[in-house]
Coordinates of C-alpha atoms in Angstrom, one line a residue:
M1 CA -16.1 -52.9 -12.6
L2 CA -13.3 -52.8 -15.1
D3 CA -9.7 -51.4 -15.2
I4 CA -9.5 -48.6 -17.8
K5 CA -6.2 -49.5 -17.6
F6 CA -6.6 -53.4 -18.9
I7 CA -8.7 -52.0 -21.8
R8 CA -6.2 -49.5 -22.7
E9 CA -3.3 -52.4 -22.8
N10 CA -5.7 -55.2 -23.6
I11 CA -8.1 -53.1 -25.8
K12 CA -8.3 -56.5 -28.0
E13 CA -9.2 -59.3 -25.8
A14 CA -11.9 -56.4 -23.5
Q15 CA -13.6 -56.5 -26.3
K16 CA -13.3 -60.0 -27.4
A17 CA -14.6 -61.3 -24.0
M18 CA -17.5 -58.6 -24.5
E19 CA -18.4 -60.9 -27.9
A20 CA -18.4 -63.3 -25.4
R21 CA -21.4 -62.2 -22.9
N22 CA -23.1 -61.7 -26.0
Q23 CA -22.3 -57.8 -25.4
K24 CA -22.1 -55.0 -27.9
I25 CA -19.6 -52.7 -25.3
N26 CA -17.9 -50.4 -27.6
F27 CA -14.4 -49.8 -25.8
D28 CA -13.2 -47.3 -29.0
R29 CA -15.6 -45.5 -27.2
L30 CA -14.4 -45.5 -23.5
L31 CA -11.2 -44.9 -24.8
D32 CA -11.5 -41.4 -26.8
W33 CA -12.8 -39.9 -24.3
D34 CA -9.8 -41.7 -21.5
S35 CA -7.3 -39.9 -23.8
E36 CA -9.7 -36.0 -23.5
R37 CA -9.4 -37.3 -20.1
R38 CA -5.9 -36.8 -19.9
K39 CA -5.8 -34.5 -22.8
L40 CA -7.8 -32.3 -20.7
I41 CA -5.4 -33.0 -17.0
S42 CA -2.4 -32.1 -18.4
E43 CA -3.6 -28.8 -20.8
I44 CA -5.2 -27.7 -17.7
E45 CA -1.6 -28.4 -15.5
Q46 CA 0.4 -26.1 -17.5
M47 CA -1.9 -23.7 -17.6
R48 CA -2.2 -23.5 -14.0
L49 CA 1.8 -23.4 -13.5
K50 CA 2.3 -20.6 -16.1
R51 CA -0.6 -19.0 -13.9
N52 CA 0.9 -19.1 -11.1
K53 CA 4.0 -17.7 -13.8
A54 CA 2.5 -15.1 -14.3
T55 CA 0.9 -14.6 -10.8
E56 CA 4.6 -14.7 -9.1
D57 CA 5.4 -12.3 -11.4
I58 CA 2.8 -9.8 -10.7
G59 CA 4.0 -10.1 -7.2
K60 CA 7.7 -9.0 -7.9
L61 CA 6.4 -6.3 -9.1
K62 CA 4.1 -5.4 -5.6
R63 CA 7.4 -5.4 -4.0
E64 CA 9.7 -3.4 -6.2
G65 CA 5.9 -0.4 -5.7
K66 CA 5.3 -1.0 -9.5
E67 CA 1.9 -1.6 -10.7
A68 CA 1.4 -4.7 -13.0
P69 CA 0.6 -5.2 -16.5
A70 CA -3.2 -4.5 -17.4
D71 CA -2.0 -6.5 -20.2
L72 CA -0.5 -9.1 -17.1
L73 CA -3.8 -9.0 -15.8
A74 CA -6.0 -10.1 -18.3
E75 CA -3.4 -13.3 -19.0
I76 CA -4.3 -14.8 -15.8
N77 CA -7.9 -14.2 -16.1
G78 CA -7.5 -15.1 -19.1
I79 CA -6.2 -18.1 -18.0
R80 CA -8.0 -18.4 -14.5
D81 CA -11.2 -18.5 -17.6
E82 CA -10.4 -21.4 -19.5
I83 CA -9.0 -23.4 -16.2
Q84 CA -12.7 -23.1 -15.7
E85 CA -14.1 -24.1 -18.5
K86 CA -11.8 -26.7 -18.8
E87 CA -11.9 -28.4 -15.8
K88 CA -15.7 -28.3 -16.7
H89 CA -15.4 -29.7 -19.7
L90 CA -13.1 -33.0 -17.8
L91 CA -16.2 -33.4 -14.8
M92 CA -18.2 -34.4 -17.9
V93 CA -15.6 -37.1 -19.2
E94 CA -14.9 -38.5 -15.7
E95 CA -18.7 -38.1 -15.7
Q96 CA -19.1 -40.1 -19.1
T97 CA -16.3 -42.6 -18.8
E98 CA -17.2 -44.1 -14.7
D99 CA -21.1 -44.3 -15.5
F100 CA -19.6 -46.4 -18.8
L101 CA -17.4 -48.6 -16.5
L102 CA -20.3 -48.8 -14.5
R103 CA -22.2 -50.2 -16.6
A104 CA -19.9 -52.6 -18.9
P105 CA -20.0 -56.2 -17.2
N106 CA -16.9 -58.3 -15.7
I107 CA -14.6 -60.3 -18.3
P108 CA -15.0 -63.5 -17.8
D109 CA -12.4 -66.0 -16.7
E110 CA -9.9 -67.6 -18.6
S111 CA -11.7 -71.4 -17.5
V112 CA -15.4 -70.4 -18.4
P113 CA -16.8 -71.6 -21.4
L114 CA -18.4 -70.4 -24.8
G115 CA -21.8 -70.2 -25.0
K116 CA -25.4 -68.2 -25.5
D117 CA -27.0 -68.8 -23.2
S118 CA -28.0 -72.2 -20.6
S119 CA -28.9 -73.9 -23.3
D120 CA -24.2 -74.2 -23.7
N121 CA -23.7 -74.1 -19.4
K122 CA -21.4 -77.0 -18.6
I123 CA -23.3 -80.3 -15.9
V124 CA -20.3 -80.4 -13.4
R125 CA -21.6 -83.3 -11.8
F126 CA -24.6 -84.8 -10.1
V127 CA -24.8 -85.6 -6.3
G128 CA -28.2 -88.4 -5.9
E129 CA -29.6 -89.9 -7.3
P130 CA -32.9 -88.3 -8.5
I131 CA -36.4 -88.8 -6.3
R132 CA -38.7 -90.7 -8.3
L133 CA -42.2 -91.4 -6.7
P134 CA -43.7 -94.5 -7.0
F135 CA -47.3 -92.4 -7.7
K136 CA -48.1 -89.3 -9.0
A137 CA -46.2 -86.2 -7.6
K138 CA -47.5 -82.7 -6.0
H139 CA -46.4 -80.1 -6.5
H140 CA -45.0 -77.6 -3.4
W141 CA -47.7 -75.6 -3.8
E142 CA -50.6 -78.4 -3.9
I143 CA -49.3 -80.0 -1.3
G144 CA -48.2 -76.8 1.0
E145 CA -52.3 -75.6 0.9
S146 CA -53.3 -78.9 1.5
L147 CA -51.4 -79.2 4.2
G148 CA -52.3 -76.0 5.7
I149 CA -48.6 -74.0 5.6
L150 CA -49.0 -72.5 2.3
D151 CA -51.3 -69.5 1.4
F152 CA -51.0 -68.1 -1.4
E153 CA -54.2 -66.8 -1.7
T154 CA -53.9 -64.1 1.3
A155 CA -50.7 -63.3 0.5
S156 CA -52.1 -61.9 -2.8
K157 CA -55.3 -59.8 -1.1
I158 CA -52.6 -59.0 1.3
S159 CA -49.5 -57.4 -1.7
G160 CA -50.5 -59.3 -4.6
S161 CA -48.6 -62.1 -6.4
R162 CA -45.6 -63.4 -6.4
F163 CA -45.7 -63.9 -2.4
A164 CA -46.2 -66.7 0.2
V165 CA -47.7 -66.5 3.8
L166 CA -46.4 -69.4 5.3
K167 CA -48.9 -71.2 8.3
N168 CA -48.4 -74.2 10.7
E169 CA -46.1 -76.0 11.0
G170 CA -44.6 -73.6 7.7
C171 CA -42.9 -71.4 9.9
A172 CA -41.2 -74.1 11.6
L173 CA -40.1 -75.4 8.1
E174 CA -38.5 -72.1 7.4
R175 CA -37.1 -71.6 10.7
A176 CA -35.6 -74.9 10.7
I177 CA -33.9 -74.7 7.2
I178 CA -32.7 -71.4 7.7
N179 CA -31.4 -72.4 11.3
F180 CA -29.5 -75.6 9.9
F181 CA -28.2 -73.5 7.3
I182 CA -26.4 -71.7 9.0
D183 CA -25.3 -73.8 11.2
T184 CA -23.4 -75.6 9.2
H185 CA -21.4 -73.0 7.2
K186 CA -20.8 -71.9 10.8
S187 CA -19.2 -75.0 11.6
K188 CA -17.0 -74.3 8.8
G189 CA -15.5 -71.2 9.7
Y190 CA -18.0 -68.4 8.5
S191 CA -18.5 -65.9 10.7
E192 CA -22.9 -65.0 11.5
I193 CA -23.3 -61.6 10.7
M194 CA -27.0 -59.9 10.5
T195 CA -27.3 -57.0 8.1
P196 CA -30.0 -53.6 8.0
Y197 CA -32.0 -55.0 4.2
L198 CA -32.6 -51.3 3.4
V199 CA -28.9 -49.6 1.5
N200 CA -28.3 -46.5 -0.3
Y201 CA -27.4 -46.1 -3.6
L202 CA -22.9 -46.4 -2.9
S203 CA -24.2 -49.6 -1.3
M204 CA -26.1 -50.9 -4.5
R205 CA -23.1 -49.6 -6.5
G206 CA -20.8 -51.3 -4.9
T207 CA -22.1 -55.3 -6.0
G208 CA -23.0 -54.2 -9.3
Q209 CA -27.0 -53.8 -8.2
L210 CA -26.7 -49.8 -9.6
P211 CA -26.7 -48.7 -12.1
K212 CA -27.8 -51.3 -15.2
F213 CA -30.2 -53.3 -12.6
D214 CA -32.2 -50.9 -10.7
E215 CA -35.5 -52.0 -12.6
E216 CA -35.3 -54.9 -10.4
A217 CA -34.8 -53.0 -7.3
F218 CA -36.9 -52.2 -4.8
K219 CA -36.1 -47.6 -3.4
C220 CA -38.0 -46.3 -0.9
A221 CA -40.3 -43.3 -2.8
N222 CA -38.8 -40.8 -0.3
D223 CA -35.3 -42.0 0.6
D224 CA -31.9 -42.8 -1.2
L225 CA -32.6 -46.9 0.1
Y226 CA -33.3 -49.5 -1.4
L227 CA -34.7 -52.9 -0.4
I228 CA -31.6 -55.7 -0.7
P229 CA -32.2 -58.9 -3.5
T230 CA -29.5 -60.8 -1.1
A231 CA -27.5 -60.0 1.2
E232 CA -24.6 -59.9 -0.3
V233 CA -25.0 -56.5 -0.8
P234 CA -24.8 -54.9 2.2
V235 CA -22.8 -58.0 3.8
T236 CA -19.9 -57.3 1.0
N237 CA -19.6 -54.1 1.4
I238 CA -18.9 -53.7 5.8
Y239 CA -15.1 -53.4 3.9
R240 CA -16.0 -50.8 1.2
G241 CA -12.8 -48.3 1.4
E242 CA -11.2 -50.1 3.6
A243 CA -8.4 -52.0 3.3
I244 CA -7.3 -55.9 5.2
D245 CA -4.3 -57.0 6.1
E246 CA -4.0 -60.3 4.0
S247 CA -3.1 -62.2 7.1
A248 CA -6.7 -61.1 7.9
L249 CA -7.7 -63.2 4.9
P250 CA -9.8 -64.7 3.9
K251 CA -13.1 -63.6 5.7
K252 CA -16.0 -66.0 5.7
Y253 CA -19.5 -64.4 7.0
V254 CA -22.9 -66.0 7.0
S255 CA -26.0 -64.0 7.1
Y256 CA -29.5 -64.5 6.8
S257 CA -31.7 -62.4 5.6
A258 CA -34.9 -62.4 3.5
C259 CA -34.1 -60.6 -0.1
F260 CA -36.5 -58.3 -2.4
R261 CA -36.6 -58.1 -6.2
R262 CA -38.8 -57.2 -9.0
E263 CA -38.5 -60.3 -11.2
A264 CA -38.4 -58.0 -13.7
G265 CA -38.5 -59.8 -17.3
S266 CA -39.4 -62.6 -15.5
Y267 CA -43.4 -62.8 -15.8
G268 CA -45.2 -65.5 -17.4
K269 CA -42.5 -68.1 -15.1
D270 CA -43.0 -69.3 -12.6
T271 CA -45.7 -67.6 -11.7
K272 CA -47.0 -70.5 -9.1
G273 CA -45.0 -71.4 -5.8
L274 CA -41.9 -70.5 -4.4
I275 CA -39.8 -70.4 -6.7
R276 CA -39.9 -67.1 -8.2
N277 CA -41.3 -64.3 -5.6
H278 CA -40.5 -60.8 -4.8
Q279 CA -39.9 -61.3 -1.4
F280 CA -38.7 -65.1 -0.5
N281 CA -35.3 -66.1 2.5
K282 CA -31.9 -66.4 2.2
V283 CA -28.9 -67.1 3.7
E284 CA -25.5 -66.1 2.3
I285 CA -22.3 -67.1 2.1
V286 CA -19.4 -64.4 1.1
K287 CA -15.6 -64.2 0.6
F288 CA -13.3 -61.7 1.1
V289 CA -10.1 -63.7 -0.4
K290 CA -6.6 -62.4 -1.0
P291 CA -6.4 -62.4 -5.5
E292 CA -4.0 -65.6 -5.8
N293 CA -6.5 -67.9 -3.7
S294 CA -9.6 -66.4 -5.7
M295 CA -10.6 -69.7 -7.7
A296 CA -9.1 -72.3 -5.1
E297 CA -12.3 -69.9 -3.2
L298 CA -15.0 -70.8 -5.0
E299 CA -14.1 -74.4 -5.1
S300 CA -14.8 -74.5 -2.0
L301 CA -17.3 -72.6 -1.7
V302 CA -19.8 -74.6 -4.1
L303 CA -19.3 -77.2 -1.5
D304 CA -19.9 -75.6 1.4
A305 CA -22.9 -74.9 -0.4
G306 CA -23.4 -78.7 -1.3
D307 CA -23.0 -79.7 1.4
V308 CA -26.4 -78.7 3.7
L309 CA -27.5 -80.6 -0.1
E310 CA -26.5 -83.8 0.6
K311 CA -26.6 -83.0 4.1
L312 CA -31.0 -82.8 3.7
G313 CA -30.4 -85.8 1.3
L314 CA -32.0 -83.7 -1.7
P315 CA -30.5 -84.5 -5.1
Y316 CA -28.9 -81.7 -6.7
R317 CA -26.2 -80.9 -10.1
V318 CA -23.5 -78.4 -10.2
S319 CA -23.3 -76.7 -13.9
L320 CA -20.6 -74.1 -14.9
L321 CA -22.7 -71.2 -16.5
C322 CA -21.5 -70.5 -20.7
T323 CA -20.0 -67.3 -21.3
G324 CA -23.5 -66.4 -21.9
D325 CA -25.6 -67.1 -19.0
L326 CA -22.8 -65.6 -17.0
G327 CA -24.5 -62.5 -14.3
F328 CA -22.6 -58.7 -15.0
S329 CA -20.5 -58.8 -12.0
S330 CA -19.2 -62.4 -12.4
A331 CA -16.3 -63.3 -14.0
K332 CA -16.6 -67.7 -12.9
T333 CA -20.1 -68.9 -12.0
Y334 CA -21.5 -71.8 -10.3
D335 CA -25.4 -72.5 -10.5
L336 CA -26.1 -75.4 -7.6
E337 CA -29.3 -77.3 -9.1
V338 CA -31.7 -79.0 -7.1
W339 CA -33.4 -82.1 -8.1
L340 CA -38.0 -81.4 -8.1
A341 CA -40.0 -84.5 -7.8
A342 CA -43.2 -83.1 -9.8
D343 CA -41.4 -80.9 -12.8
G344 CA -39.1 -84.6 -12.5
E345 CA -36.3 -82.0 -13.3
Y346 CA -33.4 -79.4 -11.9
R347 CA -34.1 -76.9 -10.4
E348 CA -31.4 -73.2 -9.8
I349 CA -30.7 -73.5 -5.7
S350 CA -27.6 -71.5 -5.4
S351 CA -24.9 -69.5 -7.2
C352 CA -21.8 -69.5 -6.5
S353 CA -19.6 -67.1 -7.9
N354 CA -15.7 -65.4 -8.1
F355 CA -16.0 -61.6 -8.5
K356 CA -12.2 -61.4 -8.5
D357 CA -11.5 -57.4 -8.6
F358 CA -14.8 -56.4 -10.0
Q359 CA -17.1 -55.7 -6.1
A360 CA -13.6 -54.8 -5.2
R361 CA -12.7 -52.0 -7.8
R362 CA -16.8 -50.4 -7.8
M363 CA -15.4 -50.1 -3.3
N364 CA -12.1 -49.9 -3.5
I365 CA -11.2 -52.5 -0.7
K366 CA -7.7 -53.9 -0.7
V367 CA -5.3 -56.1 0.5
K368 CA -2.0 -55.3 2.4
Y369 CA 1.4 -57.3 1.4
D370 CA 4.6 -56.6 2.9
G371 CA 3.0 -53.7 6.8
G372 CA 1.0 -52.1 4.0
K373 CA 4.3 -51.3 2.0
K374 CA 2.0 -52.9 -1.2
R375 CA -2.1 -52.7 -1.9
D376 CA -4.0 -54.7 -4.7
F377 CA -8.1 -54.5 -5.4
L378 CA -8.7 -58.5 -3.5
H379 CA -10.7 -60.5 -4.3
T380 CA -14.2 -61.2 -3.7
L381 CA -17.1 -64.0 -4.0
N382 CA -20.1 -64.8 -3.4
G383 CA -23.6 -67.8 -3.2
S384 CA -27.0 -69.0 -2.2
G385 CA -25.7 -71.1 1.1
V386 CA -29.1 -71.6 0.3
A387 CA -32.1 -70.6 -0.9
V388 CA -34.8 -70.9 1.9
G389 CA -38.0 -70.7 -0.1
R390 CA -36.5 -73.1 -2.2
T391 CA -35.2 -75.7 -0.5
F392 CA -38.7 -75.1 1.2
A393 CA -40.0 -76.2 -1.9
A394 CA -38.1 -79.1 -2.4
I395 CA -38.6 -81.1 0.5
L396 CA -42.7 -80.6 -0.4
E397 CA -42.0 -82.4 -3.9
N398 CA -38.9 -85.0 -3.0
F399 CA -40.5 -86.5 0.3
Q400 CA -44.2 -86.3 -0.2
Q401 CA -45.5 -89.8 0.6
E402 CA -48.8 -91.2 -0.9
D403 CA -51.3 -90.1 1.5
G404 CA -50.9 -86.7 1.7
S405 CA -47.9 -86.3 4.2
V406 CA -44.4 -84.9 3.7
V407 CA -41.3 -86.1 5.9
I408 CA -39.3 -84.1 7.3
P409 CA -35.3 -84.8 6.5
E410 CA -33.6 -85.5 9.6
P411 CA -31.0 -82.3 10.2
L412 CA -34.5 -80.0 10.8
R413 CA -36.3 -82.7 13.9
K414 CA -34.1 -81.4 16.0
Y415 CA -35.6 -77.4 15.3
T416 CA -38.5 -77.9 14.0
G417 CA -39.5 -80.6 17.2
F418 CA -41.8 -83.0 14.6
D419 CA -40.7 -85.5 11.8
A420 CA -42.9 -85.3 9.4
I421 CA -46.2 -82.4 8.3
K422 CA -49.5 -84.6 8.7
A423 CA -52.6 -84.3 7.0
R424 CA -55.4 -82.5 9.1

């Protein structure tokens, strides 16, 4: 959530930031509501003082054994009714203001390049050389089905499109990837945590999924609960409404979860395979940090996410997203894009973002300085550490052999118990 005081004092800068995001946001309307809200609060306070003074006068008359004049009693009743009407109006204005702020995206950091869409993203670096196979590379869904480890037909029968059933060595490979990611991040100081897959409205609102992206969420029909789109949601909400002492920061968490997304608006894209499913596994890394350290923490987060890909021998590149491609809650984002041999291109496998105080303001998470004498909103960061299904796909495509088998990357073999998946 944006700071309305910042908007009030920097209206041109805020408007320019929204234009850079290709967003049509009318902050003038927000400031009109803000001005009306402050005016109503002042009027209500003055009327309460007037009512209290009249009440004191009546009390004084009663103590003297006198009757209160009818006009004074009528005046108090009139003030009471007017206060109630203004309070109703104030509540309406405050609700309009909050809804506006909840739907307004974050302001991009000044280091984010200007641009309209993904074509304007800036490639920061390449890690590893793209794998060029000496034979025609097959797509991961072809490989998986031929090896008997992926079954999309059965998944469609069970659930519908954009789901997958894993079988045999595929199950072991999926678990191996998850455990390898968790162990690697734990070795870097991240604390492992497992949280619910169902969260309430406040949790979804806190990280920015609601109210703006309600169409993306899977909601339970009979409960105020949502299936999580990522472990970022429950993990970041751990400290909602709390203040953390500066000595305890940064706090770093790694969390595995299943993720659930409607993928609204993506119909016709990545309809085959594991790239864009309604349910998938992911390992998430989340940080709570002091504001002055958040940009340095973002850079280290990107390195931590990339480290697991390097250890697996998967080539990837890092892209800095431009203003037009930036996510709703993010102030700055790097995407890690893994090489897929069949398509001969890079595809997103991790998104690492610094939200600054945007999420913390929505959740009221603060850092305490000087023993609690000073408090400020802390900064939150998160990244995929990384998407498991897309890693699964990258392993099949990049390490496929001409005979149809797939070689398992060495770091995973202690988890799988085998070094290759061979045709049956």
